[in-house]
């Protein structure tokens, strides 16, 4: 027997390796490549689009919402029953006050609002309102927009990766079912041949 030369690559040709085995290997490699490249690209594109949209929201809210001073008139009457006991607490009811404020357009308002802390009548604190004086939540900032965009990008990347892997599993399942079906047919033919051979002996 001749020995292979040192350093020469050996051909790993396995006669028992089926075409389906090669297809499965290529399919796995393609899946890994698509997940490694496609999922991050899709996530990055989705995150970028979400960030652009959220920045528009940030700019719009900053243009439409204004900080104004509110002056406490008196404590708000406590409700006899909480409408939602899971989200409302006794502390929330203590922080509700009747206050006065002047809107960005100069109109005066009196209403029940939430205070940032326990306050006495005459105390002042700042609230966010729209141009007509309606109390609004604090506008979104760029860091919050960035965090939401990152989460959106990660979510899309995960979904894309899951879809790619799901497609691979579906193809593999169909190939396996087809392989088992062929094995059953081959065994059926072999059994029939054995029967004929046994009858002629």
mmCIF file with all atom_site columns, C-alpha atoms in Angstrom:
data_model
loop_
_atom_site.group_PDB
_atom_site.id
_atom_site.type_symbol
_atom_site.label_atom_id
_atom_site.label_alt_id
_atom_site.label_comp_id
_atom_site.label_asym_id
_atom_site.label_entity_id
_atom_site.label_seq_id
_atom_site.pdbx_PDB_ins_code
_atom_site.Cartn_x
_atom_site.Cartn_y
_atom_site.Cartn_z
_atom_site.occupancy
_atom_site.B_iso_or_equiv
_atom_site.pdbx_formal_charge
_atom_site.auth_seq_id
_atom_site.auth_comp_id
_atom_site.auth_asym_id
_atom_site.auth_atom_id
_atom_site.pdbx_PDB_model_num
ATOM 1   C CA . UNK A 1 1   ? 0.000   0.000   0.000  1.00 0.00 ? 1   UNK A CA 1
ATOM 2   C CA . UNK A 1 2   ? 1.235   3.418   -0.864 1.00 0.00 ? 2   UNK A CA 1
ATOM 3   C CA . UNK A 1 3   ? 1.127   5.941   1.858  1.00 0.00 ? 3   UNK A CA 1
ATOM 4   C CA . UNK A 1 4   ? -0.346  9.326   1.135  1.00 0.00 ? 4   UNK A CA 1
ATOM 5   C CA . UNK A 1 5   ? 2.174   12.089  0.873  1.00 0.00 ? 5   UNK A CA 1
ATOM 6   C CA . UNK A 1 6   ? 2.544   14.201  3.970  1.00 0.00 ? 6   UNK A CA 1
ATOM 7   C CA . UNK A 1 7   ? 0.511   17.372  3.787  1.00 0.00 ? 7   UNK A CA 1
ATOM 8   C CA . UNK A 1 8   ? -1.570  16.211  0.809  1.00 0.00 ? 8   UNK A CA 1
ATOM 9   C CA . UNK A 1 9   ? -5.308  16.737  1.410  1.00 0.00 ? 9   UNK A CA 1
ATOM 10  C CA . UNK A 1 10  ? -7.296  13.523  1.670  1.00 0.00 ? 10  UNK A CA 1
ATOM 11  C CA . UNK A 1 11  ? -10.542 13.211  -0.223 1.00 0.00 ? 11  UNK A CA 1
ATOM 12  C CA . UNK A 1 12  ? -13.314 12.395  2.174  1.00 0.00 ? 12  UNK A CA 1
ATOM 13  C CA . UNK A 1 13  ? -15.600 10.611  -0.248 1.00 0.00 ? 13  UNK A CA 1
ATOM 14  C CA . UNK A 1 14  ? -18.057 8.440   1.588  1.00 0.00 ? 14  UNK A CA 1
ATOM 15  C CA . UNK A 1 15  ? -19.957 6.062   -0.698 1.00 0.00 ? 15  UNK A CA 1
ATOM 16  C CA . UNK A 1 16  ? -22.684 5.755   1.938  1.00 0.00 ? 16  UNK A CA 1
ATOM 17  C CA . UNK A 1 17  ? -23.342 9.477   1.921  1.00 0.00 ? 17  UNK A CA 1
ATOM 18  C CA . UNK A 1 18  ? -26.617 10.153  0.187  1.00 0.00 ? 18  UNK A CA 1
ATOM 19  C CA . UNK A 1 19  ? -27.634 13.134  -1.907 1.00 0.00 ? 19  UNK A CA 1
ATOM 20  C CA . UNK A 1 20  ? -30.075 14.122  0.816  1.00 0.00 ? 20  UNK A CA 1
ATOM 21  C CA . UNK A 1 21  ? -27.207 14.240  3.318  1.00 0.00 ? 21  UNK A CA 1
ATOM 22  C CA . UNK A 1 22  ? -25.387 16.742  1.125  1.00 0.00 ? 22  UNK A CA 1
ATOM 23  C CA . UNK A 1 23  ? -28.580 18.760  0.699  1.00 0.00 ? 23  UNK A CA 1
ATOM 24  C CA . UNK A 1 24  ? -29.081 18.826  4.464  1.00 0.00 ? 24  UNK A CA 1
ATOM 25  C CA . UNK A 1 25  ? -25.500 19.994  4.986  1.00 0.00 ? 25  UNK A CA 1
ATOM 26  C CA . UNK A 1 26  ? -25.896 22.788  2.453  1.00 0.00 ? 26  UNK A CA 1
ATOM 27  C CA . UNK A 1 27  ? -29.273 23.718  3.887  1.00 0.00 ? 27  UNK A CA 1
ATOM 28  C CA . UNK A 1 28  ? -27.816 23.994  7.387  1.00 0.00 ? 28  UNK A CA 1
ATOM 29  C CA . UNK A 1 29  ? -24.901 26.095  6.127  1.00 0.00 ? 29  UNK A CA 1
ATOM 30  C CA . UNK A 1 30  ? -27.288 28.373  4.207  1.00 0.00 ? 30  UNK A CA 1
ATOM 31  C CA . UNK A 1 31  ? -29.516 28.733  7.268  1.00 0.00 ? 31  UNK A CA 1
ATOM 32  C CA . UNK A 1 32  ? -26.569 29.719  9.460  1.00 0.00 ? 32  UNK A CA 1
ATOM 33  C CA . UNK A 1 33  ? -25.451 32.248  6.847  1.00 0.00 ? 33  UNK A CA 1
ATOM 34  C CA . UNK A 1 34  ? -28.917 33.760  6.490  1.00 0.00 ? 34  UNK A CA 1
ATOM 35  C CA . UNK A 1 35  ? -29.389 34.005  10.247 1.00 0.00 ? 35  UNK A CA 1
ATOM 36  C CA . UNK A 1 36  ? -25.916 35.479  10.742 1.00 0.00 ? 36  UNK A CA 1
ATOM 37  C CA . UNK A 1 37  ? -26.334 38.075  7.994  1.00 0.00 ? 37  UNK A CA 1
ATOM 38  C CA . UNK A 1 38  ? -30.025 38.426  7.192  1.00 0.00 ? 38  UNK A CA 1
ATOM 39  C CA . UNK A 1 39  ? -31.424 38.673  10.692 1.00 0.00 ? 39  UNK A CA 1
ATOM 40  C CA . UNK A 1 40  ? -29.057 41.491  11.807 1.00 0.00 ? 40  UNK A CA 1
ATOM 41  C CA . UNK A 1 41  ? -29.647 43.378  8.554  1.00 0.00 ? 41  UNK A CA 1
ATOM 42  C CA . UNK A 1 42  ? -33.410 43.106  8.938  1.00 0.00 ? 42  UNK A CA 1
ATOM 43  C CA . UNK A 1 43  ? -33.175 44.123  12.588 1.00 0.00 ? 43  UNK A CA 1
ATOM 44  C CA . UNK A 1 44  ? -30.952 47.070  11.745 1.00 0.00 ? 44  UNK A CA 1
ATOM 45  C CA . UNK A 1 45  ? -33.300 48.249  8.998  1.00 0.00 ? 45  UNK A CA 1
ATOM 46  C CA . UNK A 1 46  ? -36.351 47.907  11.243 1.00 0.00 ? 46  UNK A CA 1
ATOM 47  C CA . UNK A 1 47  ? -34.608 49.609  14.150 1.00 0.00 ? 47  UNK A CA 1
ATOM 48  C CA . UNK A 1 48  ? -33.478 52.486  11.914 1.00 0.00 ? 48  UNK A CA 1
ATOM 49  C CA . UNK A 1 49  ? -36.976 52.961  10.527 1.00 0.00 ? 49  UNK A CA 1
ATOM 50  C CA . UNK A 1 50  ? -38.461 52.837  14.032 1.00 0.00 ? 50  UNK A CA 1
ATOM 51  C CA . UNK A 1 51  ? -35.899 55.354  15.289 1.00 0.00 ? 51  UNK A CA 1
ATOM 52  C CA . UNK A 1 52  ? -36.684 57.789  12.469 1.00 0.00 ? 52  UNK A CA 1
ATOM 53  C CA . UNK A 1 53  ? -40.397 57.496  13.196 1.00 0.00 ? 53  UNK A CA 1
ATOM 54  C CA . UNK A 1 54  ? -39.874 57.925  16.933 1.00 0.00 ? 54  UNK A CA 1
ATOM 55  C CA . UNK A 1 55  ? -37.671 60.984  16.364 1.00 0.00 ? 55  UNK A CA 1
ATOM 56  C CA . UNK A 1 56  ? -40.555 62.536  14.447 1.00 0.00 ? 56  UNK A CA 1
ATOM 57  C CA . UNK A 1 57  ? -42.753 61.786  17.453 1.00 0.00 ? 57  UNK A CA 1
ATOM 58  C CA . UNK A 1 58  ? -40.177 63.364  19.766 1.00 0.00 ? 58  UNK A CA 1
ATOM 59  C CA . UNK A 1 59  ? -40.031 66.522  17.659 1.00 0.00 ? 59  UNK A CA 1
ATOM 60  C CA . UNK A 1 60  ? -43.810 66.695  17.382 1.00 0.00 ? 60  UNK A CA 1
ATOM 61  C CA . UNK A 1 61  ? -44.356 66.257  21.123 1.00 0.00 ? 61  UNK A CA 1
ATOM 62  C CA . UNK A 1 62  ? -41.691 68.815  21.973 1.00 0.00 ? 62  UNK A CA 1
ATOM 63  C CA . UNK A 1 63  ? -43.353 71.315  19.654 1.00 0.00 ? 63  UNK A CA 1
ATOM 64  C CA . UNK A 1 64  ? -46.872 70.657  20.980 1.00 0.00 ? 64  UNK A CA 1
ATOM 65  C CA . UNK A 1 65  ? -46.266 70.249  24.724 1.00 0.00 ? 65  UNK A CA 1
ATOM 66  C CA . UNK A 1 66  ? -45.150 72.948  27.112 1.00 0.00 ? 66  UNK A CA 1
ATOM 67  C CA . UNK A 1 67  ? -44.064 73.169  30.744 1.00 0.00 ? 67  UNK A CA 1
ATOM 68  C CA . UNK A 1 68  ? -46.267 75.509  32.780 1.00 0.00 ? 68  UNK A CA 1
ATOM 69  C CA . UNK A 1 69  ? -46.557 76.258  36.472 1.00 0.00 ? 69  UNK A CA 1
ATOM 70  C CA . UNK A 1 70  ? -49.500 74.835  38.390 1.00 0.00 ? 70  UNK A CA 1
ATOM 71  C CA . UNK A 1 71  ? -50.559 76.260  41.785 1.00 0.00 ? 71  UNK A CA 1
ATOM 72  C CA . UNK A 1 72  ? -52.283 73.964  44.269 1.00 0.00 ? 72  UNK A CA 1
ATOM 73  C CA . UNK A 1 73  ? -55.698 75.241  45.303 1.00 0.00 ? 73  UNK A CA 1
ATOM 74  C CA . UNK A 1 74  ? -56.733 72.350  47.565 1.00 0.00 ? 74  UNK A CA 1
ATOM 75  C CA . UNK A 1 75  ? -56.513 68.591  47.924 1.00 0.00 ? 75  UNK A CA 1
ATOM 76  C CA . UNK A 1 76  ? -58.764 66.637  45.614 1.00 0.00 ? 76  UNK A CA 1
ATOM 77  C CA . UNK A 1 77  ? -61.659 64.743  47.238 1.00 0.00 ? 77  UNK A CA 1
ATOM 78  C CA . UNK A 1 78  ? -60.785 61.070  47.535 1.00 0.00 ? 78  UNK A CA 1
ATOM 79  C CA . UNK A 1 79  ? -62.940 58.652  45.587 1.00 0.00 ? 79  UNK A CA 1
ATOM 80  C CA . UNK A 1 80  ? -64.930 56.171  47.713 1.00 0.00 ? 80  UNK A CA 1
ATOM 81  C CA . UNK A 1 81  ? -63.797 53.223  45.583 1.00 0.00 ? 81  UNK A CA 1
ATOM 82  C CA . UNK A 1 82  ? -60.803 52.808  43.314 1.00 0.00 ? 82  UNK A CA 1
ATOM 83  C CA . UNK A 1 83  ? -61.889 52.162  39.719 1.00 0.00 ? 83  UNK A CA 1
ATOM 84  C CA . UNK A 1 84  ? -58.895 49.860  39.201 1.00 0.00 ? 84  UNK A CA 1
ATOM 85  C CA . UNK A 1 85  ? -57.431 48.511  42.465 1.00 0.00 ? 85  UNK A CA 1
ATOM 86  C CA . UNK A 1 86  ? -54.534 46.858  40.607 1.00 0.00 ? 86  UNK A CA 1
ATOM 87  C CA . UNK A 1 87  ? -53.187 50.130  39.222 1.00 0.00 ? 87  UNK A CA 1
ATOM 88  C CA . UNK A 1 88  ? -54.460 52.652  41.776 1.00 0.00 ? 88  UNK A CA 1
ATOM 89  C CA . UNK A 1 89  ? -52.960 52.956  45.247 1.00 0.00 ? 89  UNK A CA 1
ATOM 90  C CA . UNK A 1 90  ? -53.767 55.085  48.311 1.00 0.00 ? 90  UNK A CA 1
ATOM 91  C CA . UNK A 1 91  ? -50.649 57.105  47.514 1.00 0.00 ? 91  UNK A CA 1
ATOM 92  C CA . UNK A 1 92  ? -52.117 58.033  44.109 1.00 0.00 ? 92  UNK A CA 1
ATOM 93  C CA . UNK A 1 93  ? -55.248 59.428  45.746 1.00 0.00 ? 93  UNK A CA 1
ATOM 94  C CA . UNK A 1 94  ? -53.172 61.511  48.191 1.00 0.00 ? 94  UNK A CA 1
ATOM 95  C CA . UNK A 1 95  ? -51.255 63.026  45.270 1.00 0.00 ? 95  UNK A CA 1
ATOM 96  C CA . UNK A 1 96  ? -54.388 64.225  43.463 1.00 0.00 ? 96  UNK A CA 1
ATOM 97  C CA . UNK A 1 97  ? -54.968 67.959  43.896 1.00 0.00 ? 97  UNK A CA 1
ATOM 98  C CA . UNK A 1 98  ? -57.135 70.717  42.540 1.00 0.00 ? 98  UNK A CA 1
ATOM 99  C CA . UNK A 1 99  ? -54.776 73.197  40.905 1.00 0.00 ? 99  UNK A CA 1
ATOM 100 C CA . UNK A 1 100 ? -54.800 76.285  38.701 1.00 0.00 ? 100 UNK A CA 1
ATOM 101 C CA . UNK A 1 101 ? -52.519 76.866  35.727 1.00 0.00 ? 101 UNK A CA 1
ATOM 102 C CA . UNK A 1 102 ? -52.179 79.193  32.778 1.00 0.00 ? 102 UNK A CA 1
ATOM 103 C CA . UNK A 1 103 ? -51.833 77.529  29.378 1.00 0.00 ? 103 UNK A CA 1
ATOM 104 C CA . UNK A 1 104 ? -49.323 78.427  26.690 1.00 0.00 ? 104 UNK A CA 1
ATOM 105 C CA . UNK A 1 105 ? -52.057 80.394  24.871 1.00 0.00 ? 105 UNK A CA 1
ATOM 106 C CA . UNK A 1 106 ? -52.815 82.458  27.997 1.00 0.00 ? 106 UNK A CA 1
ATOM 107 C CA . UNK A 1 107 ? -56.045 80.723  29.003 1.00 0.00 ? 107 UNK A CA 1
ATOM 108 C CA . UNK A 1 108 ? -56.603 79.936  32.708 1.00 0.00 ? 108 UNK A CA 1
ATOM 109 C CA . UNK A 1 109 ? -57.524 76.456  33.895 1.00 0.00 ? 109 UNK A CA 1
ATOM 110 C CA . UNK A 1 110 ? -58.696 74.817  37.105 1.00 0.00 ? 110 UNK A CA 1
ATOM 111 C CA . UNK A 1 111 ? -58.792 71.072  37.434 1.00 0.00 ? 111 UNK A CA 1
ATOM 112 C CA . UNK A 1 112 ? -57.784 67.906  39.222 1.00 0.00 ? 112 UNK A CA 1
ATOM 113 C CA . UNK A 1 113 ? -54.279 66.771  38.402 1.00 0.00 ? 113 UNK A CA 1
ATOM 114 C CA . UNK A 1 114 ? -51.600 64.570  39.856 1.00 0.00 ? 114 UNK A CA 1
ATOM 115 C CA . UNK A 1 115 ? -48.880 66.174  41.960 1.00 0.00 ? 115 UNK A CA 1
ATOM 116 C CA . UNK A 1 116 ? -45.281 64.897  41.902 1.00 0.00 ? 116 UNK A CA 1
ATOM 117 C CA . UNK A 1 117 ? -45.221 64.796  45.730 1.00 0.00 ? 117 UNK A CA 1
ATOM 118 C CA . UNK A 1 118 ? -47.330 65.635  48.755 1.00 0.00 ? 118 UNK A CA 1
ATOM 119 C CA . UNK A 1 119 ? -48.008 69.351  48.516 1.00 0.00 ? 119 UNK A CA 1
ATOM 120 C CA . UNK A 1 120 ? -49.915 71.963  50.502 1.00 0.00 ? 120 UNK A CA 1
ATOM 121 C CA . UNK A 1 121 ? -52.324 74.606  49.129 1.00 0.00 ? 121 UNK A CA 1
ATOM 122 C CA . UNK A 1 122 ? -50.347 77.398  47.488 1.00 0.00 ? 122 UNK A CA 1
ATOM 123 C CA . UNK A 1 123 ? -47.449 75.137  46.478 1.00 0.00 ? 123 UNK A CA 1
ATOM 124 C CA . UNK A 1 124 ? -46.324 75.264  42.858 1.00 0.00 ? 124 UNK A CA 1
ATOM 125 C CA . UNK A 1 125 ? -45.005 72.613  40.544 1.00 0.00 ? 125 UNK A CA 1
ATOM 126 C CA . UNK A 1 126 ? -44.582 72.254  36.806 1.00 0.00 ? 126 UNK A CA 1
ATOM 127 C CA . UNK A 1 127 ? -46.824 70.227  34.529 1.00 0.00 ? 127 UNK A CA 1
ATOM 128 C CA . UNK A 1 128 ? -46.872 69.442  30.825 1.00 0.00 ? 128 UNK A CA 1
ATOM 129 C CA . UNK A 1 129 ? -49.803 70.742  28.787 1.00 0.00 ? 129 UNK A CA 1
ATOM 130 C CA . UNK A 1 130 ? -50.669 71.165  25.150 1.00 0.00 ? 130 UNK A CA 1
ATOM 131 C CA . UNK A 1 131 ? -51.204 74.602  23.617 1.00 0.00 ? 131 UNK A CA 1
ATOM 132 C CA . UNK A 1 132 ? -54.787 74.753  24.947 1.00 0.00 ? 132 UNK A CA 1
ATOM 133 C CA . UNK A 1 133 ? -53.883 73.861  28.508 1.00 0.00 ? 133 UNK A CA 1
ATOM 134 C CA . UNK A 1 134 ? -54.888 70.192  28.564 1.00 0.00 ? 134 UNK A CA 1
ATOM 135 C CA . UNK A 1 135 ? -52.603 68.189  30.851 1.00 0.00 ? 135 UNK A CA 1
ATOM 136 C CA . UNK A 1 136 ? -50.380 65.856  28.847 1.00 0.00 ? 136 UNK A CA 1
ATOM 137 C CA . UNK A 1 137 ? -47.741 63.243  29.656 1.00 0.00 ? 137 UNK A CA 1
ATOM 138 C CA . UNK A 1 138 ? -44.103 64.255  29.497 1.00 0.00 ? 138 UNK A CA 1
ATOM 139 C CA . UNK A 1 139 ? -42.859 64.245  25.882 1.00 0.00 ? 139 UNK A CA 1
ATOM 140 C CA . UNK A 1 140 ? -40.666 61.387  24.784 1.00 0.00 ? 140 UNK A CA 1
ATOM 141 C CA . UNK A 1 141 ? -36.926 62.066  24.779 1.00 0.00 ? 141 UNK A CA 1
ATOM 142 C CA . UNK A 1 142 ? -34.312 60.825  22.319 1.00 0.00 ? 142 UNK A CA 1
ATOM 143 C CA . UNK A 1 143 ? -32.870 58.250  24.716 1.00 0.00 ? 143 UNK A CA 1
ATOM 144 C CA . UNK A 1 144 ? -36.292 56.639  25.150 1.00 0.00 ? 144 UNK A CA 1
ATOM 145 C CA . UNK A 1 145 ? -36.790 56.698  21.387 1.00 0.00 ? 145 UNK A CA 1
ATOM 146 C CA . UNK A 1 146 ? -33.418 55.019  20.951 1.00 0.00 ? 146 UNK A CA 1
ATOM 147 C CA . UNK A 1 147 ? -34.259 52.324  23.493 1.00 0.00 ? 147 UNK A CA 1
ATOM 148 C CA . UNK A 1 148 ? -37.585 51.584  21.793 1.00 0.00 ? 148 UNK A CA 1
ATOM 149 C CA . UNK A 1 149 ? -35.876 51.444  18.396 1.00 0.00 ? 149 UNK A CA 1
ATOM 150 C CA . UNK A 1 150 ? -33.259 48.991  19.693 1.00 0.00 ? 150 UNK A CA 1
ATOM 151 C CA . UNK A 1 151 ? -35.987 46.777  21.130 1.00 0.00 ? 151 UNK A CA 1
ATOM 152 C CA . UNK A 1 152 ? -37.868 46.905  17.829 1.00 0.00 ? 152 UNK A CA 1
ATOM 153 C CA . UNK A 1 153 ? -34.724 45.968  15.916 1.00 0.00 ? 153 UNK A CA 1
ATOM 154 C CA . UNK A 1 154 ? -33.961 43.076  18.249 1.00 0.00 ? 154 UNK A CA 1
ATOM 155 C CA . UNK A 1 155 ? -37.532 41.861  17.968 1.00 0.00 ? 155 UNK A CA 1
ATOM 156 C CA . UNK A 1 156 ? -37.472 41.919  14.168 1.00 0.00 ? 156 UNK A CA 1
ATOM 157 C CA . UNK A 1 157 ? -34.078 40.190  14.088 1.00 0.00 ? 157 UNK A CA 1
ATOM 158 C CA . UNK A 1 158 ? -35.389 37.479  16.390 1.00 0.00 ? 158 UNK A CA 1
ATOM 159 C CA . UNK A 1 159 ? -38.526 36.994  14.293 1.00 0.00 ? 159 UNK A CA 1
ATOM 160 C CA . UNK A 1 160 ? -36.534 36.803  11.054 1.00 0.00 ? 160 UNK A CA 1
ATOM 161 C CA . UNK A 1 161 ? -34.097 34.328  12.594 1.00 0.00 ? 161 UNK A CA 1
ATOM 162 C CA . UNK A 1 162 ? -36.991 32.246  13.863 1.00 0.00 ? 162 UNK A CA 1
ATOM 163 C CA . UNK A 1 163 ? -38.680 32.248  10.450 1.00 0.00 ? 163 UNK A CA 1
ATOM 164 C CA . UNK A 1 164 ? -35.469 31.149  8.733  1.00 0.00 ? 164 UNK A CA 1
ATOM 165 C CA . UNK A 1 165 ? -34.937 28.348  11.234 1.00 0.00 ? 165 UNK A CA 1
ATOM 166 C CA . UNK A 1 166 ? -38.607 27.383  10.961 1.00 0.00 ? 166 UNK A CA 1
ATOM 167 C CA . UNK A 1 167 ? -38.299 27.088  7.181  1.00 0.00 ? 167 UNK A CA 1
ATOM 168 C CA . UNK A 1 168 ? -35.201 24.912  7.582  1.00 0.00 ? 168 UNK A CA 1
ATOM 169 C CA . UNK A 1 169 ? -36.996 22.622  10.016 1.00 0.00 ? 169 UNK A CA 1
ATOM 170 C CA . UNK A 1 170 ? -39.985 22.370  7.682  1.00 0.00 ? 170 UNK A CA 1
ATOM 171 C CA . UNK A 1 171 ? -37.788 21.386  4.733  1.00 0.00 ? 171 UNK A CA 1
ATOM 172 C CA . UNK A 1 172 ? -35.868 18.910  6.889  1.00 0.00 ? 172 UNK A CA 1
ATOM 173 C CA . UNK A 1 173 ? -39.107 17.349  8.109  1.00 0.00 ? 173 UNK A CA 1
ATOM 174 C CA . UNK A 1 174 ? -40.362 16.907  4.562  1.00 0.00 ? 174 UNK A CA 1
ATOM 175 C CA . UNK A 1 175 ? -37.052 15.397  3.492  1.00 0.00 ? 175 UNK A CA 1
ATOM 176 C CA . UNK A 1 176 ? -37.064 13.016  6.445  1.00 0.00 ? 176 UNK A CA 1
ATOM 177 C CA . UNK A 1 177 ? -40.633 11.947  5.718  1.00 0.00 ? 177 UNK A CA 1
ATOM 178 C CA . UNK A 1 178 ? -39.722 11.360  2.090  1.00 0.00 ? 178 UNK A CA 1
ATOM 179 C CA . UNK A 1 179 ? -36.672 9.318   3.132  1.00 0.00 ? 179 UNK A CA 1
ATOM 180 C CA . UNK A 1 180 ? -38.725 7.139   5.471  1.00 0.00 ? 180 UNK A CA 1
ATOM 181 C CA . UNK A 1 181 ? -41.270 6.617   2.725  1.00 0.00 ? 181 UNK A CA 1
ATOM 182 C CA . UNK A 1 182 ? -38.547 5.444   0.349  1.00 0.00 ? 182 UNK A CA 1
ATOM 183 C CA . UNK A 1 183 ? -37.133 3.118   3.013  1.00 0.00 ? 183 UNK A CA 1
ATOM 184 C CA . UNK A 1 184 ? -40.573 1.584   3.485  1.00 0.00 ? 184 UNK A CA 1
ATOM 185 C CA . UNK A 1 185 ? -40.882 1.055   -0.264 1.00 0.00 ? 185 UNK A CA 1
ATOM 186 C CA . UNK A 1 186 ? -37.399 -0.486  -0.431 1.00 0.00 ? 186 UNK A CA 1
ATOM 187 C CA . UNK A 1 187 ? -38.148 -2.812  2.466  1.00 0.00 ? 187 UNK A CA 1
ATOM 188 C CA . UNK A 1 188 ? -41.418 -3.822  0.838  1.00 0.00 ? 188 UNK A CA 1
ATOM 189 C CA . UNK A 1 189 ? -39.629 -4.723  -2.399 1.00 0.00 ? 189 UNK A CA 1
ATOM 190 C CA . UNK A 1 190 ? -36.924 -6.618  -0.499 1.00 0.00 ? 190 UNK A CA 1
ATOM 191 C CA . UNK A 1 191 ? -39.554 -8.579  1.451  1.00 0.00 ? 191 UNK A CA 1
ATOM 192 C CA . UNK A 1 192 ? -41.304 -9.557  -1.776 1.00 0.00 ? 192 UNK A CA 1
ATOM 193 C CA . UNK A 1 193 ? -37.980 -10.755 -3.254 1.00 0.00 ? 193 UNK A CA 1
ATOM 194 C CA . UNK A 1 194 ? -37.216 -12.808 -0.141 1.00 0.00 ? 194 UNK A CA 1
ATOM 195 C CA . UNK A 1 195 ? -40.627 -14.426 -0.356 1.00 0.00 ? 195 UNK A CA 1
ATOM 196 C CA . UNK A 1 196 ? -40.100 -15.499 -3.947 1.00 0.00 ? 196 UNK A CA 1
ATOM 197 C CA . UNK A 1 197 ? -36.618 -16.807 -3.179 1.00 0.00 ? 197 UNK A CA 1
ATOM 198 C CA . UNK A 1 198 ? -37.959 -18.829 -0.244 1.00 0.00 ? 198 UNK A CA 1
ATOM 199 C CA . UNK A 1 199 ? -40.770 -20.309 -2.347 1.00 0.00 ? 199 UNK A CA 1
ATOM 200 C CA . UNK A 1 200 ? -38.353 -21.552 -5.019 1.00 0.00 ? 200 UNK A CA 1
ATOM 201 C CA . UNK A 1 201 ? -36.056 -23.324 -2.575 1.00 0.00 ? 201 UNK A CA 1
#
